[in-house]
Short mmCIF file of C-alpha atoms in Angstrom, two decimals:
data_model
loop_
_atom_site.label_atom_id
_atom_site.label_comp_id
_atom_site.label_asym_id
_atom_site.label_seq_id
_atom_site.Cartn_x
_atom_site.Cartn_y
_atom_site.Cartn_z
CA LYS A 1 0.14 0.01 0.10
CA GLN A 2 1.31 3.62 -1.01
CA GLU A 3 2.05 5.80 1.85
CA VAL A 4 2.74 9.41 1.37
CA THR A 5 4.56 11.62 4.14
CA GLN A 6 5.10 15.38 3.93
CA ILE A 7 7.74 17.07 6.03
CA PRO A 8 7.56 19.57 7.78
CA ALA A 9 3.93 19.64 8.76
CA ALA A 10 4.08 23.45 9.24
CA LEU A 11 6.59 26.23 8.16
CA SER A 12 6.76 29.66 8.86
CA VAL A 13 9.26 32.05 7.02
CA PRO A 14 9.91 35.59 6.37
CA GLU A 15 9.02 37.28 3.08
CA GLY A 16 11.63 36.72 0.46
CA GLU A 17 13.06 33.38 1.53
CA ASN A 18 13.57 30.44 -0.83
CA LEU A 19 12.00 27.35 0.67
CA VAL A 20 11.80 23.53 0.20
CA LEU A 21 8.75 21.31 0.77
CA ASN A 22 9.42 17.67 1.12
CA CYS A 23 7.36 14.64 0.15
CA SER A 24 8.49 10.94 0.32
CA PHE A 25 6.66 7.73 -0.74
CA THR A 26 7.01 4.21 0.02
CA ASP A 27 6.25 2.53 -3.44
CA SER A 28 8.43 3.84 -6.28
CA ALA A 29 6.35 2.17 -9.02
CA ILE A 30 4.47 5.51 -9.58
CA TYR A 31 2.63 6.95 -12.83
CA ASN A 32 3.20 10.56 -11.81
CA LEU A 33 3.12 13.01 -8.69
CA GLN A 34 1.06 16.19 -8.47
CA TRP A 35 1.50 19.04 -6.15
CA PHE A 36 -1.44 21.04 -5.23
CA ARG A 37 -2.28 24.19 -3.09
CA GLN A 38 -5.21 24.41 -0.83
CA ASP A 39 -6.30 27.78 0.71
CA PRO A 40 -8.33 27.80 3.92
CA GLY A 41 -11.74 26.65 3.17
CA LYS A 42 -11.14 25.98 -0.60
CA GLY A 43 -10.54 23.42 -2.99
CA LEU A 44 -7.29 22.14 -4.66
CA THR A 45 -5.45 24.06 -7.06
CA SER A 46 -2.91 22.13 -9.19
CA LEU A 47 0.47 23.37 -9.31
CA LEU A 48 2.71 21.03 -11.01
CA LEU A 49 2.43 17.58 -12.48
CA ILE A 50 5.72 15.43 -12.94
CA GLN A 51 5.31 12.15 -14.93
CA SER A 52 7.52 9.23 -13.68
CA SER A 53 9.86 9.57 -16.52
CA GLN A 54 10.68 13.44 -15.50
CA ARG A 55 12.83 14.85 -13.12
CA GLU A 56 11.50 18.22 -12.73
CA GLN A 57 8.86 20.65 -13.72
CA THR A 58 8.91 24.36 -13.37
CA SER A 59 6.22 27.03 -13.25
CA GLY A 60 7.10 30.55 -12.54
CA ARG A 61 8.64 30.62 -8.88
CA LEU A 62 7.83 26.91 -8.34
CA ASN A 63 10.01 23.96 -9.16
CA ALA A 64 9.04 20.38 -8.36
CA SER A 65 11.68 17.46 -8.61
CA LEU A 66 11.15 13.61 -8.49
CA ASP A 67 13.48 10.96 -7.60
CA LYS A 68 11.74 7.86 -8.11
CA SER A 69 14.36 5.54 -7.04
CA SER A 70 14.67 6.92 -3.43
CA GLY A 71 10.83 7.94 -3.32
CA ARG A 72 11.23 11.58 -2.97
CA SER A 73 9.83 14.69 -4.21
CA THR A 74 10.60 18.27 -3.48
CA LEU A 75 8.75 21.57 -4.08
CA TYR A 76 11.03 24.78 -4.24
CA ILE A 77 9.55 28.02 -3.87
CA ALA A 78 11.67 30.98 -4.64
CA ALA A 79 11.67 34.38 -3.24
CA SER A 80 8.35 33.66 -1.15
CA GLN A 81 5.63 36.11 -0.70
CA PRO A 82 2.60 36.35 1.88
CA GLY A 83 0.32 35.25 -1.02
CA ASP A 84 1.98 32.03 -0.93
CA SER A 85 0.52 31.07 2.41
CA ALA A 86 -1.55 28.06 1.96
CA THR A 87 -1.28 24.29 2.76
CA TYR A 88 0.74 22.42 0.06
CA LEU A 89 -0.18 18.71 -0.80
CA CYS A 90 1.78 16.06 -2.51
CA ALA A 91 -0.19 13.37 -4.22
CA VAL A 92 1.09 10.06 -5.76
CA ASN A 93 -0.61 8.30 -8.51
CA THR A 94 0.39 4.65 -8.18
CA SER A 95 -2.37 2.73 -9.73
CA GLY A 96 -3.04 4.81 -12.56
CA SER A 97 -6.53 5.58 -11.64
CA ARG A 98 -6.24 7.21 -7.96
CA LEU A 99 -3.97 9.26 -5.91
CA THR A 100 -2.75 8.87 -2.51
CA PHE A 101 -2.26 12.17 -0.64
CA GLY A 102 0.27 13.28 2.00
CA GLU A 103 -1.27 15.44 4.94
CA GLY A 104 0.24 18.58 3.80
CA THR A 105 2.59 21.30 4.88
CA GLN A 106 1.00 24.37 6.10
CA LEU A 107 3.20 27.29 4.89
CA THR A 108 2.91 30.79 6.52
CA VAL A 109 5.00 33.74 4.77
CA ASN A 110 5.24 36.61 7.12
CA PRO A 111 5.42 40.27 5.49
CA ASN B 1 -14.76 26.42 -18.98
CA ALA B 2 -16.56 25.65 -15.62
CA GLY B 3 -14.23 22.48 -14.84
CA VAL B 4 -15.49 20.43 -11.92
CA THR B 5 -18.75 21.87 -10.12
CA GLN B 6 -19.94 20.51 -7.00
CA THR B 7 -23.59 21.29 -5.25
CA PRO B 8 -24.31 22.31 -2.55
CA LYS B 9 -21.25 24.28 -0.87
CA PHE B 10 -22.42 23.48 2.47
CA ARG B 11 -25.10 21.29 4.07
CA ILE B 12 -26.15 20.26 7.79
CA LEU B 13 -27.83 16.94 7.98
CA LYS B 14 -29.46 15.32 11.11
CA ILE B 15 -28.44 11.94 12.05
CA GLY B 16 -30.29 9.38 9.92
CA GLN B 17 -31.14 11.54 7.06
CA SER B 18 -29.80 11.08 3.63
CA MET B 19 -28.77 13.36 0.71
CA THR B 20 -26.95 13.55 -2.54
CA LEU B 21 -23.83 15.36 -3.42
CA GLN B 22 -23.61 16.23 -6.97
CA CYS B 23 -20.59 16.56 -9.23
CA THR B 24 -20.63 17.39 -12.86
CA GLN B 25 -17.42 18.12 -15.09
CA ASP B 26 -17.56 19.55 -18.59
CA MET B 27 -14.07 18.54 -19.75
CA ASN B 28 -15.14 14.97 -21.23
CA HIS B 29 -12.75 13.36 -18.59
CA ASN B 30 -13.09 9.67 -18.39
CA TYR B 31 -12.18 9.41 -14.70
CA MET B 32 -14.08 10.79 -11.62
CA TYR B 33 -13.47 10.40 -8.13
CA TRP B 34 -14.85 11.28 -4.70
CA TYR B 35 -12.59 12.09 -1.73
CA ARG B 36 -13.08 13.18 1.86
CA GLN B 37 -10.88 15.60 4.07
CA ASP B 38 -11.01 15.44 7.58
CA PRO B 39 -9.45 18.49 9.59
CA GLY B 40 -5.67 18.44 9.47
CA MET B 41 -5.54 15.33 7.41
CA GLY B 42 -4.76 14.30 3.71
CA LEU B 43 -7.69 13.39 1.28
CA LYS B 44 -9.04 9.75 1.48
CA LEU B 45 -10.71 8.14 -1.69
CA ILE B 46 -14.18 7.11 -1.22
CA TYR B 47 -15.39 5.85 -4.62
CA TYR B 48 -14.01 6.46 -8.32
CA SER B 49 -15.12 5.84 -11.74
CA VAL B 50 -13.31 4.95 -15.04
CA GLY B 51 -16.21 5.59 -17.25
CA ALA B 52 -20.10 5.65 -17.58
CA GLY B 53 -21.42 2.61 -15.90
CA ILE B 54 -18.20 1.63 -14.16
CA THR B 55 -17.70 2.53 -10.27
CA ASP B 56 -15.27 1.02 -7.90
CA LYS B 57 -14.52 1.45 -4.18
CA GLY B 58 -11.71 3.50 -2.81
CA GLU B 59 -10.17 3.57 0.88
CA VAL B 60 -13.38 4.63 2.91
CA PRO B 61 -16.54 3.54 0.96
CA ASN B 62 -18.57 2.54 3.78
CA GLY B 63 -21.84 4.65 4.24
CA TYR B 64 -21.72 5.91 0.71
CA ASN B 65 -23.00 5.02 -2.92
CA VAL B 66 -22.26 6.46 -6.21
CA SER B 67 -23.55 5.97 -9.78
CA ARG B 68 -22.03 7.12 -13.30
CA SER B 69 -24.91 7.23 -15.69
CA THR B 70 -23.25 9.90 -17.97
CA THR B 71 -19.64 10.87 -18.39
CA GLU B 72 -20.21 14.40 -16.99
CA ASP B 73 -21.94 13.35 -13.62
CA PHE B 74 -20.85 11.44 -10.63
CA PRO B 75 -23.32 11.91 -7.68
CA LEU B 76 -22.34 10.69 -4.21
CA ARG B 77 -25.22 9.21 -2.04
CA LEU B 78 -25.24 9.34 1.56
CA GLU B 79 -27.75 6.83 3.33
CA LEU B 80 -28.35 7.07 7.09
CA ALA B 81 -26.21 10.12 7.82
CA ALA B 82 -23.73 9.65 10.80
CA PRO B 83 -21.37 12.10 12.68
CA SER B 84 -18.37 10.29 11.50
CA GLN B 85 -19.40 11.65 7.84
CA THR B 86 -18.97 15.15 8.82
CA SER B 87 -16.09 16.12 6.57
CA VAL B 88 -15.40 18.37 3.40
CA TYR B 89 -15.96 16.16 0.25
CA PHE B 90 -14.02 16.76 -2.93
CA CYS B 91 -14.93 15.60 -6.40
CA ALA B 92 -12.28 15.26 -9.02
CA SER B 93 -11.67 14.31 -12.50
CA SER B 94 -9.07 13.17 -15.06
CA TYR B 95 -8.90 12.28 -18.62
CA GLY B 96 -7.11 9.01 -18.16
CA THR B 97 -4.40 6.87 -16.49
CA GLY B 98 -1.52 9.14 -15.51
CA ASP B 99 -3.09 12.33 -16.25
CA GLY B 100 -3.52 15.23 -13.76
CA TYR B 101 -6.53 15.72 -11.69
CA THR B 102 -8.92 18.69 -11.50
CA PHE B 103 -10.77 19.19 -8.32
CA GLY B 104 -14.09 20.82 -7.37
CA SER B 105 -14.42 23.56 -4.77
CA GLY B 106 -15.87 21.08 -2.36
CA THR B 107 -19.04 20.46 -0.03
CA ARG B 108 -18.63 20.87 3.64
CA LEU B 109 -21.05 18.59 5.34
CA THR B 110 -22.08 18.64 9.02
CA VAL B 111 -24.04 15.77 10.53
CA VAL B 112 -25.66 16.58 13.77
#
């Protein structure tokens, strides 16, 4: 059974810092990995999707990497802003038809 | 392009009542899913469907039922609501195996 762990559970940083969120998974036979953002009381917004054959994906200030063999992914946020404050969820697609989610990292960026 | 639409956004049920959470998508996605999210937790899969007429159980299906009569719609039925079903429910869809997911905005359900 796939298990997904996100560390840290919460992170508070001053504005402008570069930061890294971590995601680890137990079964390396994955189709892809997806990072989501969730604002309080809201739905999930897809940030980046990395296929199993890819090593990284970039969108603006966000960069996600994938190391399938070690069961790890990182989400790098450059030059953080208060508007980046949210919960970030990592989800792994193992079976091809369902995602397994981590419990998320709650990020606070202080002005 | 509306994406994935869920209704209602909020609902309060009494113990033992039943209701249907509606989900529709306009992206012609084959796969649809229902997840629940409890406070401070990740999302747990309730049911999913890989196409019209096909549904399957996820991790936490007890107390729920689904149907998929069309590609667009995937309603979730709660029979005999219990306090343990108090949660936020998310519907999602994807085109196929290995594709990214699109989520709805959620339904916040309280059972009292």
